[in-house]
Coordinates of C-alpha atoms and ligand atoms in Angstrom, one line a residue:
X1058 CA 22.9 -42.1 7.1
X1059 CA 20.6 -41.0 9.9
X1060 CA 17.4 -43.1 10.9
X1061 CA 14.1 -41.6 10.9
X1062 CA 12.0 -42.3 14.2
X1063 CA 8.8 -41.4 12.7
X1064 CA 8.0 -38.4 15.1
X1065 CA 5.7 -37.3 12.1
X1066 CA 3.0 -38.6 14.4
X1067 CA 4.1 -40.0 17.9
X1068 CA 1.7 -42.0 20.0
X1069 CA -0.1 -39.5 22.3
X1070 CA -2.2 -41.9 23.8
X1071 CA -5.9 -40.4 24.1
X1072 CA -5.1 -36.8 22.6
X1073 CA -7.2 -36.4 19.7
X1074 CA -5.5 -36.5 16.6
X1075 CA -8.1 -36.0 14.1
X1076 CA -11.9 -35.0 13.8
X1077 CA -13.7 -36.2 10.7
X1078 CA -17.5 -34.6 10.9
X1079 CA -19.3 -36.7 14.3
X1080 CA -15.8 -39.0 14.5
X1081 CA -12.9 -38.3 16.5
X1082 CA -9.5 -40.4 16.3
X1083 CA -7.0 -40.4 19.2
X1084 CA -3.1 -40.5 18.2
X1085 CA -3.3 -43.8 19.6
X1086 CA -5.9 -45.3 17.2
X1087 CA -4.3 -43.6 14.2
X1088 CA -0.9 -45.2 15.1
X1089 CA -2.7 -48.4 15.7
X1090 CA -4.1 -48.2 12.0
X1091 CA -1.2 -47.2 10.6
X1092 CA 1.0 -49.6 11.7
X1093 CA -1.6 -52.5 10.8
X1094 CA -2.0 -51.0 7.3
X1095 CA 2.1 -50.8 7.1
X1096 CA 2.1 -54.5 8.0
X1097 CA -0.7 -55.4 5.3
X1098 CA 1.1 -53.4 2.7
X1099 CA 4.1 -55.2 3.3
X1100 CA 2.7 -58.6 3.1
X1101 CA 5.6 -61.0 3.1
X1102 CA 8.3 -58.3 2.2
X1103 CA 10.5 -56.8 4.7
X1104 CA 10.6 -53.3 3.3
X1105 CA 8.7 -51.5 0.4
X1106 CA 12.1 -50.4 -0.7
X1107 CA 10.7 -46.9 -2.3
X1108 CA 7.7 -48.5 -4.2
X1109 CA 5.8 -45.9 -5.1
X1110 CA 2.0 -46.5 -3.7
X1111 CA -0.4 -43.7 -4.9
X1112 CA -3.3 -42.7 -3.0
X1113 CA -6.5 -41.1 -4.3
X1114 CA -8.4 -40.2 -1.1
X1115 CA -10.0 -37.0 0.2
X1116 CA -8.8 -35.5 3.4
X1117 CA -10.0 -38.2 5.9
X1118 CA -8.7 -40.7 8.3
X1119 CA -8.1 -43.3 5.5
X1120 CA -5.5 -40.4 3.9
X1121 CA -3.7 -40.2 7.0
X1122 CA -3.3 -44.0 7.4
X1123 CA -2.3 -44.3 3.8
X1124 CA 0.4 -41.6 3.7
X1125 CA 1.8 -42.7 7.1
X1126 CA 1.6 -46.3 6.4
X1127 CA 3.4 -46.2 3.0
X1128 CA 6.1 -44.3 4.8
X1129 CA 6.6 -46.7 7.7
X1130 CA 6.7 -49.7 5.3
X1131 CA 9.4 -47.9 3.2
X1132 CA 7.6 -46.6 0.1
X1133 CA 7.2 -43.4 -1.5
X1134 CA 3.5 -41.9 -1.1
X1135 CA 2.3 -40.5 -4.1
X1136 CA -1.0 -38.4 -3.3
X1137 CA -3.3 -37.8 -6.2
X1138 CA -5.9 -35.0 -6.7
X1139 CA -9.3 -36.4 -6.7
X1140 CA -10.5 -33.7 -8.6
X1141 CA -8.2 -35.1 -11.7
X1142 CA -9.2 -36.0 -15.0
X1143 CA -8.4 -39.5 -16.1
X1144 CA -5.7 -38.2 -18.5
X1145 CA -3.9 -36.5 -16.0
X1146 CA -3.9 -39.4 -13.6
X1147 CA -2.7 -41.7 -16.7
X1148 CA 0.3 -39.4 -16.4
X1149 CA 0.8 -39.2 -12.7
X1150 CA 0.8 -42.9 -12.6
X1151 CA 2.9 -43.6 -15.4
X1152 CA 5.5 -41.3 -14.6
X1153 CA 5.8 -42.3 -11.0
X1154 CA 5.6 -46.0 -12.1
X1155 CA 2.9 -46.7 -9.6
X1156 CA 2.3 -50.4 -8.7
X1157 CA -0.4 -50.1 -6.2
X1158 CA -3.1 -47.4 -5.8
X1159 CA -5.2 -47.0 -2.6
X1160 CA -8.8 -45.5 -3.3
X1161 CA -11.8 -45.2 -1.4
X1162 CA -14.2 -47.9 -2.5
X1163 CA -16.7 -45.3 -4.1
X1164 CA -13.5 -44.6 -6.6
X1165 CA -13.2 -48.0 -7.6
X1166 CA -15.5 -48.1 -10.5
X1167 CA -14.0 -44.6 -11.9
X1168 CA -10.3 -46.0 -11.7
X1169 CA -10.8 -49.7 -12.4
X1170 CA -9.8 -49.5 -16.4
X1171 CA -7.1 -46.9 -15.9
X1172 CA -5.5 -49.1 -13.2
X1173 CA -5.9 -52.3 -15.3
X1174 CA -4.3 -50.7 -18.3
X1175 CA -1.3 -49.6 -16.5
X1176 CA -1.1 -53.1 -14.5
X1177 CA -1.7 -51.4 -11.3
X1178 CA -3.4 -53.0 -8.2
X1179 CA -6.3 -51.2 -7.1
X1180 CA -7.2 -51.6 -3.4
X1181 CA -8.5 -50.1 -0.6
X1182 CA -7.4 -49.2 3.0
X1183 CA -9.8 -51.8 4.5
X1184 CA -8.4 -54.6 2.1
X1185 CA -4.9 -54.0 3.4
X1186 CA -5.5 -53.7 7.0
X1187 CA -4.3 -56.7 9.2
X1188 CA -5.4 -57.5 12.5
X1189 CA -2.2 -57.1 14.2
X1190 CA 0.8 -55.1 13.3
X1191 CA 3.9 -57.0 12.8
X1192 CA 7.7 -55.9 12.4
X1193 CA 8.4 -52.6 10.3
X1194 CA 11.6 -51.7 8.8
X1195 CA 14.1 -48.6 10.0
X1196 CA 14.1 -46.1 7.5
X1197 CA 17.2 -43.8 6.8
X1198 CA 16.4 -40.2 6.8
X1199 CA 17.7 -39.5 3.5
X1200 CA 15.4 -42.2 1.8
X1201 CA 12.9 -40.8 -0.6
X1202 CA 9.4 -40.5 0.7
X1203 CA 6.8 -38.4 -1.3
X1204 CA 6.3 -37.5 -4.7
X1205 CA 4.2 -34.5 -5.5
X1206 CA 3.1 -33.6 -9.1
X1207 CA 3.4 -29.7 -9.9
X1208 CA 3.5 -27.8 -13.3
X1209 CA 6.4 -27.5 -14.9
X1210 CA 6.9 -24.4 -17.2
X1211 CA 8.0 -26.4 -20.1
X1212 CA 5.7 -29.7 -20.2
X1213 CA 3.3 -31.5 -18.1
X1214 CA 3.5 -31.9 -14.4
X1215 CA 6.7 -33.2 -13.0
X1216 CA 6.9 -35.7 -10.0
X1217 CA 8.9 -33.4 -7.2
X1218 CA 10.6 -36.3 -4.7
X1219 CA 11.1 -35.4 -1.2
X1220 CA 13.1 -37.5 1.3
X1221 CA 12.2 -38.1 5.0
X1222 CA 14.8 -35.5 5.6
X1223 CA 13.3 -32.8 3.5
X1224 CA 10.0 -33.4 5.1
X1225 CA 11.2 -33.4 8.4
X1226 CA 13.2 -29.9 8.1
X1227 CA 10.0 -28.4 6.3
X1228 CA 7.9 -29.4 8.9
X1229 CA 10.0 -28.4 11.9
X1230 CA 11.0 -25.0 10.8
X1231 CA 7.3 -24.3 10.9
X1232 CA 6.4 -25.6 14.4
X1233 CA 9.1 -23.5 15.6
X1234 CA 8.4 -20.3 13.4
X1235 CA 4.8 -20.3 13.8
X1236 CA 5.0 -21.5 17.6
X1237 CA 2.6 -25.0 17.0
X1238 CA 1.6 -26.7 20.2
X1239 CA -0.2 -29.4 21.5
X1240 CA -3.1 -26.9 22.5
X1241 CA -3.4 -26.1 18.4
X1242 CA -7.0 -27.0 16.8
X1243 CA -6.8 -26.2 13.0
X1244 CA -9.3 -27.1 10.0
X1245 CA -8.0 -28.7 7.1
X1246 CA -10.0 -28.1 4.0
X1247 CA -7.5 -27.6 1.3
X1248 CA -6.5 -30.2 -1.2
X1249 CA -4.2 -33.0 0.3
X1250 CA -1.9 -33.3 -2.8
X1251 CA 0.0 -30.0 -2.1
X1252 CA 2.3 -28.8 0.4
X1253 CA 0.0 -26.4 2.0
X1254 CA -2.6 -28.9 3.2
X1255 CA 0.0 -31.7 3.6
X1256 CA 2.7 -30.3 5.3
X1257 CA 1.8 -26.7 6.6
X1258 CA -1.4 -27.9 8.0
X1259 CA -1.8 -31.8 8.4
X1260 CA 1.9 -32.6 9.0
X1261 CA 2.7 -29.9 11.2
X1262 CA -0.5 -30.4 13.2
X1263 CA 0.3 -34.0 13.8
X1264 CA 4.0 -33.6 14.5
X1265 CA 3.0 -31.2 17.1
X1266 CA 0.2 -33.3 18.8
X1267 CA -2.3 -30.7 17.7
X1268 CA -6.1 -31.7 16.4
X1269 CA -6.7 -31.1 12.8
X1270 CA -10.5 -31.4 11.5
X1271 CA -10.7 -32.7 8.4
X1272 CA -13.1 -31.6 5.6
X1273 CA -13.5 -32.7 2.2
X1274 CA -13.9 -29.2 0.7
X1275 CA -14.2 -25.9 1.6
X1276 CA -17.6 -25.7 3.1
X1277 CA -18.1 -22.2 4.2
X1278 CA -21.2 -22.6 6.7
X1279 CA -20.0 -25.7 8.3
X1280 CA -16.5 -24.2 9.0
X1281 CA -17.8 -20.8 10.0
X1282 CA -20.3 -22.8 12.3
X1283 CA -17.3 -24.2 14.3
X1284 CA -15.3 -20.6 14.0
X1285 CA -18.4 -19.2 15.8
X1286 CA -18.3 -22.0 18.2
X1287 CA -14.3 -21.1 19.1
X1288 CA -13.3 -24.8 17.7
X1289 CA -10.5 -23.3 16.1
X1290 CA -7.0 -21.2 17.1
X1291 CA -5.2 -21.4 14.1
X1292 CA -6.5 -20.7 10.5
X1293 CA -4.2 -21.3 7.1
X1294 CA -5.4 -20.7 3.8
X1295 CA -5.1 -19.4 -0.1
X1296 CA -6.0 -15.8 -0.8
X1297 CA -9.2 -16.8 -2.6
X1298 CA -10.5 -18.4 0.5
X1299 CA -10.3 -15.1 2.5
X1300 CA -11.5 -13.3 -0.6
X1301 CA -14.6 -16.1 -0.8
X1302 CA -15.2 -15.5 3.0
X1303 CA -15.9 -11.8 2.5
X1304 CA -17.8 -12.2 -0.6
X1305 CA -20.0 -14.7 1.6
X1306 CA -20.0 -12.0 4.4
X1307 CA -22.0 -9.6 1.9
X1308 CA -24.8 -12.1 1.4
X1309 CA -25.7 -13.0 5.4
X1310 CA -27.0 -11.1 7.9
X1311 CA -24.5 -8.6 9.7
X1312 CA -24.8 -9.9 12.9
X1313 CA -24.0 -13.2 11.5
X1314 CA -21.1 -11.4 10.2
X1315 CA -19.8 -10.1 13.7
X1316 CA -20.2 -13.5 15.2
X1317 CA -17.9 -15.0 12.7
X1318 CA -15.6 -12.3 12.5
X1319 CA -15.3 -12.1 16.3
X1320 CA -14.5 -16.3 16.2
X1321 CA -11.5 -15.4 13.8
X1322 CA -10.5 -12.4 16.2
X1323 CA -10.0 -14.9 19.1
X1324 CA -7.8 -17.3 17.0
X1325 CA -3.9 -16.8 17.9
X1326 CA -3.1 -16.8 14.2
X1327 CA -4.4 -16.5 10.7
X1328 CA -1.9 -17.5 7.7
X1329 CA -2.2 -16.4 3.6
X1330 CA 0.1 -18.3 1.2
X1331 CA 0.2 -20.0 -2.1
X1332 CA -0.3 -16.9 -4.0
X1333 CA -0.1 -13.3 -3.6
X1334 CA -2.1 -11.6 -0.8
X1335 CA -3.2 -8.2 -2.3
X1336 CA -2.8 -5.5 0.2
X1337 CA -6.3 -4.6 -0.2
X1338 CA -7.4 -8.2 0.8
X1339 CA -4.9 -7.8 4.0
X1340 CA -6.1 -4.6 5.2
X1341 CA -9.9 -5.9 4.7
X1342 CA -9.1 -9.1 6.8
X1343 CA -7.7 -6.7 9.6
X1344 CA -10.8 -4.4 9.7
X1345 CA -12.9 -7.1 9.7
X1346 CA -11.4 -9.7 12.3
X1347 CA -8.7 -7.6 13.9
X1348 CA -6.4 -10.6 12.5
X1349 CA -3.2 -9.3 10.8
X1350 CA -2.3 -12.0 8.3
X1351 CA 0.9 -13.8 8.4
X1352 CA 1.9 -14.3 4.5
X1353 CA 4.4 -16.3 3.6
X1354 CA 6.2 -17.5 0.4
X1355 CA 6.7 -21.3 -0.5
X1356 CA 6.9 -23.9 -3.4
X1357 CA 6.3 -27.4 -3.9
X1358 CA 10.2 -27.9 -4.4
X1359 CA 11.2 -26.0 -1.2
X1360 CA 8.3 -26.3 1.1
X1361 CA 8.2 -22.9 2.7
X1362 CA 11.1 -20.6 2.1
X1363 CA 10.1 -17.0 3.4
X1364 CA 7.6 -15.8 6.1
X1365 CA 6.5 -13.1 7.8
X1366 CA 7.2 -13.1 11.5
X1367 CA 5.0 -14.8 14.1
X1368 CA 6.2 -12.1 16.4
X1369 CA 7.2 -8.7 14.9
X1370 CA 5.7 -6.8 12.4
X1371 CA 3.8 -8.7 9.6
X1372 CA 4.2 -6.3 6.4
X1373 CA 1.3 -6.1 3.8
X1374 CA 2.0 -7.0 0.3
X1375 CA 5.4 -8.6 1.4
X1376 CA 6.5 -12.4 2.6
X1377 CA 8.9 -11.3 5.2
X1378 CA 12.3 -12.9 6.1
X1379 CA 13.9 -16.4 5.2
X1380 CA 13.0 -19.1 7.3
X1381 CA 15.8 -20.2 10.0
X1382 CA 17.4 -23.0 8.2
X1383 CA 16.5 -22.0 4.7
X1384 CA 19.3 -20.0 2.5
X1385 CA 18.0 -17.5 0.3
X1386 CA 19.6 -15.1 -2.1
X1387 CA 18.6 -13.0 -5.1
X1388 CA 20.2 -13.5 -8.3
X1389 CA 20.4 -11.1 -11.5
X1390 CA 20.2 -12.7 -14.9
X1391 CA 23.7 -12.9 -14.9
X1392 CA 23.9 -15.2 -12.5
X1393 CA 25.2 -12.7 -10.2
X1394 CA 24.3 -12.4 -6.6
X1395 CA 22.4 -9.2 -5.7
X1396 CA 23.2 -8.1 -2.3
X1397 CA 21.7 -4.5 -2.4
X1398 CA 18.3 -3.8 -1.5
X1399 CA 15.7 -2.6 -3.6
X1400 CA 17.1 -4.4 -7.0
X1401 CA 15.2 -7.0 -8.3
X1402 CA 16.3 -10.6 -8.9
X1403 CA 15.2 -14.4 -8.9
X1404 CA 14.9 -16.1 -5.5
X1405 CA 17.3 -19.0 -5.0
X1406 CA 17.2 -21.5 -2.4
X1407 CA 19.6 -23.8 -0.3
X1408 CA 18.9 -26.0 3.0
X1409 CA 17.6 -29.3 4.0
X1410 CA 14.1 -28.2 3.0
X1411 CA 15.0 -28.5 -0.8
X1412 CA 13.5 -31.5 -2.5
X1413 CA 15.6 -34.2 -4.1
X1414 CA 15.0 -34.5 -7.5
X1415 CA 12.3 -34.6 -10.4
X1416 CA 11.3 -38.1 -10.4
X1417 CA 13.0 -39.8 -13.5
X1418 CA 14.0 -36.6 -14.9
X1419 CA 17.5 -35.8 -14.7
X1420 CA 17.7 -33.2 -17.1
X1421 CA 14.9 -31.1 -15.4
X1422 CA 16.4 -31.5 -12.0
X1423 CA 19.6 -30.4 -13.2
X1424 CA 18.3 -27.4 -14.9
X1425 CA 16.6 -26.1 -12.0
X1426 CA 19.7 -26.0 -9.8
X1427 CA 22.7 -23.8 -10.3
X1428 CA 25.8 -23.8 -8.1
X1429 CA 24.0 -25.8 -5.6
X1430 CA 21.2 -23.5 -5.5
X1431 CA 17.5 -24.5 -6.5
X1432 CA 16.1 -21.6 -8.8
X1433 CA 12.5 -20.8 -7.9
X1434 CA 11.6 -18.7 -11.0
X1435 CA 10.3 -16.1 -8.7
X1436 CA 11.5 -12.6 -8.8
X1437 CA 11.6 -10.5 -5.4
X1438 CA 13.0 -7.5 -4.2
X1439 CA 14.3 -7.0 -0.5
X1440 CA 12.9 -3.8 1.4
X1441 CA 14.4 -3.3 5.1
X1442 CA 15.0 -7.3 5.1
X1443 CA 11.5 -7.8 3.9
X1444 CA 11.3 -9.9 0.7
X1445 CA 8.3 -8.9 -1.7
X1446 CA 7.5 -11.0 -4.7
X1447 CA 7.2 -8.6 -7.7
X1448 CA 6.2 -11.8 -10.4
X1449 CA 7.4 -14.9 -12.2
X1450 CA 10.2 -15.1 -14.7
X1451 CA 7.9 -17.5 -16.7
X1452 CA 4.4 -16.1 -18.5
X1453 CA 3.7 -19.8 -18.9
X1454 CA 3.1 -20.3 -15.1
X1455 CA -0.5 -19.3 -13.7
X1456 CA -1.8 -19.1 -10.4
X1457 CA -5.3 -19.6 -10.1
X1458 CA -7.0 -19.7 -6.5
X1459 CA -3.5 -21.2 -5.2
X1460 CA -3.4 -23.7 -7.8
X1461 CA 0.1 -23.6 -9.9
X1462 CA -1.2 -24.4 -13.6
X1463 CA 1.1 -24.8 -16.7
X1464 CA -0.1 -22.5 -19.6
X1465 CA 1.5 -24.9 -22.0
X1466 CA -0.2 -28.1 -20.5
X1467 CA -3.7 -26.3 -21.1
X1468 CA -2.9 -25.2 -24.7
X1469 CA -2.1 -28.5 -25.4
X1470 CA -5.5 -30.1 -24.7
X1471 CA -7.2 -27.0 -26.2
X1472 CA -5.3 -27.8 -29.6
X1473 CA -7.0 -31.1 -29.7
X1474 CA -10.2 -29.3 -30.3
X1475 CA -11.4 -29.8 -34.1
X1476 CA -12.0 -26.2 -34.5
X1477 CA -8.9 -24.6 -33.2
X1478 CA -6.2 -23.7 -34.9
X1479 CA -3.9 -22.2 -32.4
X1480 CA -4.1 -21.0 -29.1
X1481 CA -2.4 -19.0 -26.3
X1482 CA -3.3 -19.2 -22.5
X1483 CA -2.4 -16.6 -20.0
X1484 CA -3.3 -15.5 -16.4
X1485 CA -5.3 -12.5 -16.3
X1486 CA -5.5 -10.7 -12.7
X1487 CA -8.6 -11.5 -11.2
X1488 CA -10.0 -10.0 -7.9
X1489 CA -11.1 -13.8 -6.8
X1490 CA -8.8 -16.2 -8.2
X1491 CA -5.5 -13.9 -8.5
X1492 CA -5.1 -14.8 -11.9
X1493 CA -7.9 -16.3 -14.2
X1494 CA -7.3 -18.7 -17.1
X1495 CA -7.9 -16.8 -20.4
X1496 CA -7.5 -18.3 -23.6
X1497 CA -6.8 -16.9 -26.9
X1498 CA -7.9 -18.8 -30.0
X1499 CA -7.5 -18.5 -33.6
X1500 CA -10.4 -20.8 -35.6
X1501 CA -9.3 -23.1 -38.4
X1502 CA -10.6 -21.9 -41.7
X1503 CA -14.0 -23.2 -42.4
X1504 CA -14.9 -24.2 -38.9
X1505 CA -17.3 -22.2 -36.9
X1506 CA -16.6 -20.3 -33.8
X1507 CA -16.5 -21.1 -30.3
X1508 CA -18.5 -19.8 -27.3
X1509 CA -16.9 -20.2 -23.8
X1510 CA -19.8 -22.1 -22.4
X1511 CA -19.2 -24.8 -25.3
X1512 CA -15.7 -24.8 -24.9
X1513 CA -15.9 -25.4 -20.7
X1514 CA -18.4 -28.2 -21.8
X1515 CA -15.8 -29.7 -24.3
X1516 CA -12.8 -29.4 -21.6
X1517 CA -15.0 -31.1 -18.8
X1518 CA -13.3 -34.7 -18.3
X1519 CA -10.3 -33.5 -20.3
X1520 CA -8.5 -31.5 -17.3
X1521 CA -9.2 -30.9 -13.9
X1522 CA -12.0 -28.1 -13.6
X1523 CA -9.9 -25.4 -12.1
X1524 CA -8.1 -25.6 -15.3
X1525 CA -10.7 -25.0 -17.8
X1526 CA -10.7 -21.2 -19.1
X1527 CA -12.8 -18.8 -17.4
X1528 CA -12.5 -16.4 -20.7
X1529 CA -12.2 -17.0 -24.3
X1530 CA -11.2 -14.7 -26.9
X1531 CA -11.5 -15.3 -30.6
X1532 CA -8.7 -13.5 -32.7
X1533 CA -8.3 -13.8 -36.4
X1534 CA -4.7 -14.8 -35.7
X1535 CA -2.2 -14.6 -32.6
X1536 CA 0.3 -12.0 -32.2
X1537 CA 3.7 -13.1 -33.2
X1538 CA 7.3 -11.9 -32.7
X1539 CA 9.7 -12.0 -35.7
X1540 CA 10.7 -15.5 -34.4
X1541 CA 7.2 -16.6 -34.8
X1542 CA 6.7 -17.1 -31.1
X1543 CA 3.4 -15.8 -29.8
X1544 CA 3.6 -12.8 -27.7
X1545 CA 1.9 -13.4 -24.4
X1546 CA 2.5 -9.5 -23.1
X1547 CA 0.8 -8.4 -26.0
X1548 CA -2.1 -10.4 -25.2
X1549 CA -2.4 -9.5 -21.7
X1550 CA -2.0 -5.8 -23.1
X1551 CA -5.1 -6.3 -25.2
X1552 CA -6.9 -6.9 -22.0
Ligands
MCA2352 C1 -12.3 -24.2 -7.9 N1 -12.6 -23.6 -9.2 C2 -11.6 -22.9 -9.6 C3 -10.7 -23.0 -8.6 N2 -11.0 -23.9 -7.7 N3 -11.1 -22.3 -10.7 C4 -9.9 -21.7 -10.8 N4 -9.0 -21.9 -10.0 C5 -9.2 -22.5 -8.7 N5 -8.4 -22.6 -7.8 C6 -14.1 -23.3 -9.9 C7 -14.7 -25.2 -10.1 O1 -13.9 -25.7 -11.4 C8 -15.9 -24.4 -10.2 O2 -16.2 -24.2 -11.5 C9 -16.3 -23.4 -9.5 O3 -14.8 -22.9 -9.1 C10 -16.7 -23.7 -8.0 O4 -15.8 -25.1 -7.6 P1 -15.6 -25.3 -6.1 O5 -14.7 -26.5 -6.0 O6 -16.8 -25.4 -5.0 O7 -15.0 -23.8 -5.4 P2 -14.2 -24.1 -4.2 O8 -14.6 -24.9 -3.2 O9 -14.6 -22.2 -3.8 O10 -12.9 -23.9 -4.2 C11 -11.9 -22.9 -4.4 C12 -10.7 -23.1 -3.5 C13 -9.8 -24.3 -4.3 C14 -11.1 -23.7 -2.4 C15 -9.9 -21.8 -3.3 O11 -9.4 -23.8 -5.2 C16 -8.6 -24.5 -3.4 O12 -8.6 -25.2 -2.5 N6 -7.5 -23.6 -3.7 C17 -6.4 -24.3 -2.9 C18 -5.2 -25.0 -3.7 C19 -4.1 -25.3 -2.7 O13 -4.0 -25.6 -1.8 N7 -2.7 -24.6 -3.4 C20 -1.7 -25.1 -2.5 C21 -0.5 -25.1 -3.8 P3 -17.5 -24.4 -12.2 O14 -18.6 -23.7 -11.6 O15 -17.3 -23.9 -13.7 O16 -17.7 -26.2 -12.3 S1 0.7 -24.3 -3.5 C22 1.8 -24.9 -2.4 O17 1.4 -26.0 -1.8 C23 3.0 -24.4 -2.1 C24 4.2 -25.1 -1.7 C25 2.2 -23.2 -1.2 O18 3.2 -22.0 -1.0 O19 1.5 -23.2 -0.6
AMP2353 P1 3.4 -24.6 -6.2 O1 4.3 -24.9 -7.4 O2 2.0 -24.7 -6.6 O3 3.9 -25.2 -5.1 O4 3.5 -23.0 -6.3 C1 4.5 -22.4 -5.8 C2 4.5 -20.7 -6.1 O5 3.2 -20.2 -5.9 C3 5.6 -20.0 -5.9 O6 6.8 -20.4 -7.0 C4 5.2 -18.8 -6.0 O7 5.0 -18.5 -7.7 C5 4.0 -18.8 -5.6 N1 3.5 -18.3 -4.3 C6 3.7 -19.2 -3.0 N2 3.4 -18.0 -2.3 C7 3.3 -16.9 -2.4 C8 3.2 -15.6 -1.8 N3 2.9 -15.6 -0.7 N4 3.0 -15.1 -2.7 C9 3.2 -14.8 -4.2 N5 3.4 -16.0 -4.9 C10 3.6 -17.0 -3.8

């Protein structure tokens, strides 16, 4: 067993680690808070021994303290989506057997009943900070460190467990591949319950000794102001963010557009990922800013797997080459490796970057690996060494604005609507969101029909807002095949 010395966030004395609004926090301050928080979490224990500590905190100093504090005390960090509906939280907390939940005081009223019902101690960072840091345990790299929830294709989201070794591999690969350094300054406005925000931006930034500017949401005018001021030299986002920036440019004065685009032009790197970047968007961004987007491919279970080169040709519509340390192989439907170019197959991955297990779900873990390869469910071809993602093997996975959504999970909620007899949810191509959640329903006999606006209102509070269908199509009956299964491709064709 190798020990991890926590280079996640070294003490770089007075270098600025985090900026949040008017406040700046040095590496030394942040480390001090983390050690005091970890000591408080431990109380009179020597090691949390993989206790699951959840946190419900947007990107902020408190978030960093909670994440690293749990790690240093030997716990498993379970960052939650602050936009979740209560029923979704119930699932995450129960599934992970969480015992303590760290949340900002403003969320306590909303969370108290749920935490009480699950026997979870609700605390805030200030409650736990002690005056002086004490002894902290040595943690082996193979120990479990983090659990992130991701939509399975077959059921509700599953807890993806990574070890410290996994996380270290995910971070260090990107530090080298994308040339991170102490000089880097990056904005973080993506949610911090997913790899993109947690690993690619926050953890790489802190490991490299760079400065991360924290935003609790994607606030275009505020972020643009800093871009014009030349604050950032690296920018990472999902394709929808680049679309939204271009849409914003259409609403403001052309001279202002030019100053913002000049700000982007001066950066050393703009990255797109989490969903396919259409070639049209790649070209628009290059024409506006002069930046050739670096597109890469990743997944919660593997971190980043494939990336266009930092130096070298970044190809539009392609995700590049496997990253160093990541083994990548395409397989056909008979589990045979595909070695000739231009034949499509499923991407399978091996390497230290791959997660350990789905929490408490041995069968799902076993099903997702074949002969030691993690099966991503994504289909790709290789052309002149460049991987190009062709789609997914499951119609039940939707990617909307970078979020992975399970159609089955949304269908499950919609089926509890009094008027709905049957339902099928699919993702339909959409310029802003990549795919837009679209629900097809048949209404029960004698019930009144439903309009999209009333359905949206009904969904509010029952699911995270980004899962709520953008379109609703009412049919007399859903098309089914001879086996009685709804034929989702037929629904797609209808549109
Ligand atoms: C917001 N809305 C959405 C989405 N986001 N609808 C569909 N899909 C979405 N992704 C809806 C809201 O419900 C609301 O609807 C309206 O849009 C405005 O909401 P607001 O929050 O103001 O929108 P926004 O701030 O413009 O958010 C768009 C966003 C956000 C910034 C693109 O969706 C986002 O942060 N996406 C990134 C997710 C991410 O990081 N994914 C990485 C996971 P209404 O008006 O009706 O209420 S993938 C990953 O980690 C792997 C490893 C990888 O490869 O990176
Ligand atoms: P998640 O489970 O939220 O981590 O989402 C991972 C999924 O996002 C992958 O399995 C892909 O389907 C998709 N994805 C990530 N990056 C890209 C990309 N550059 N192009 C196409 N799909 C992507």
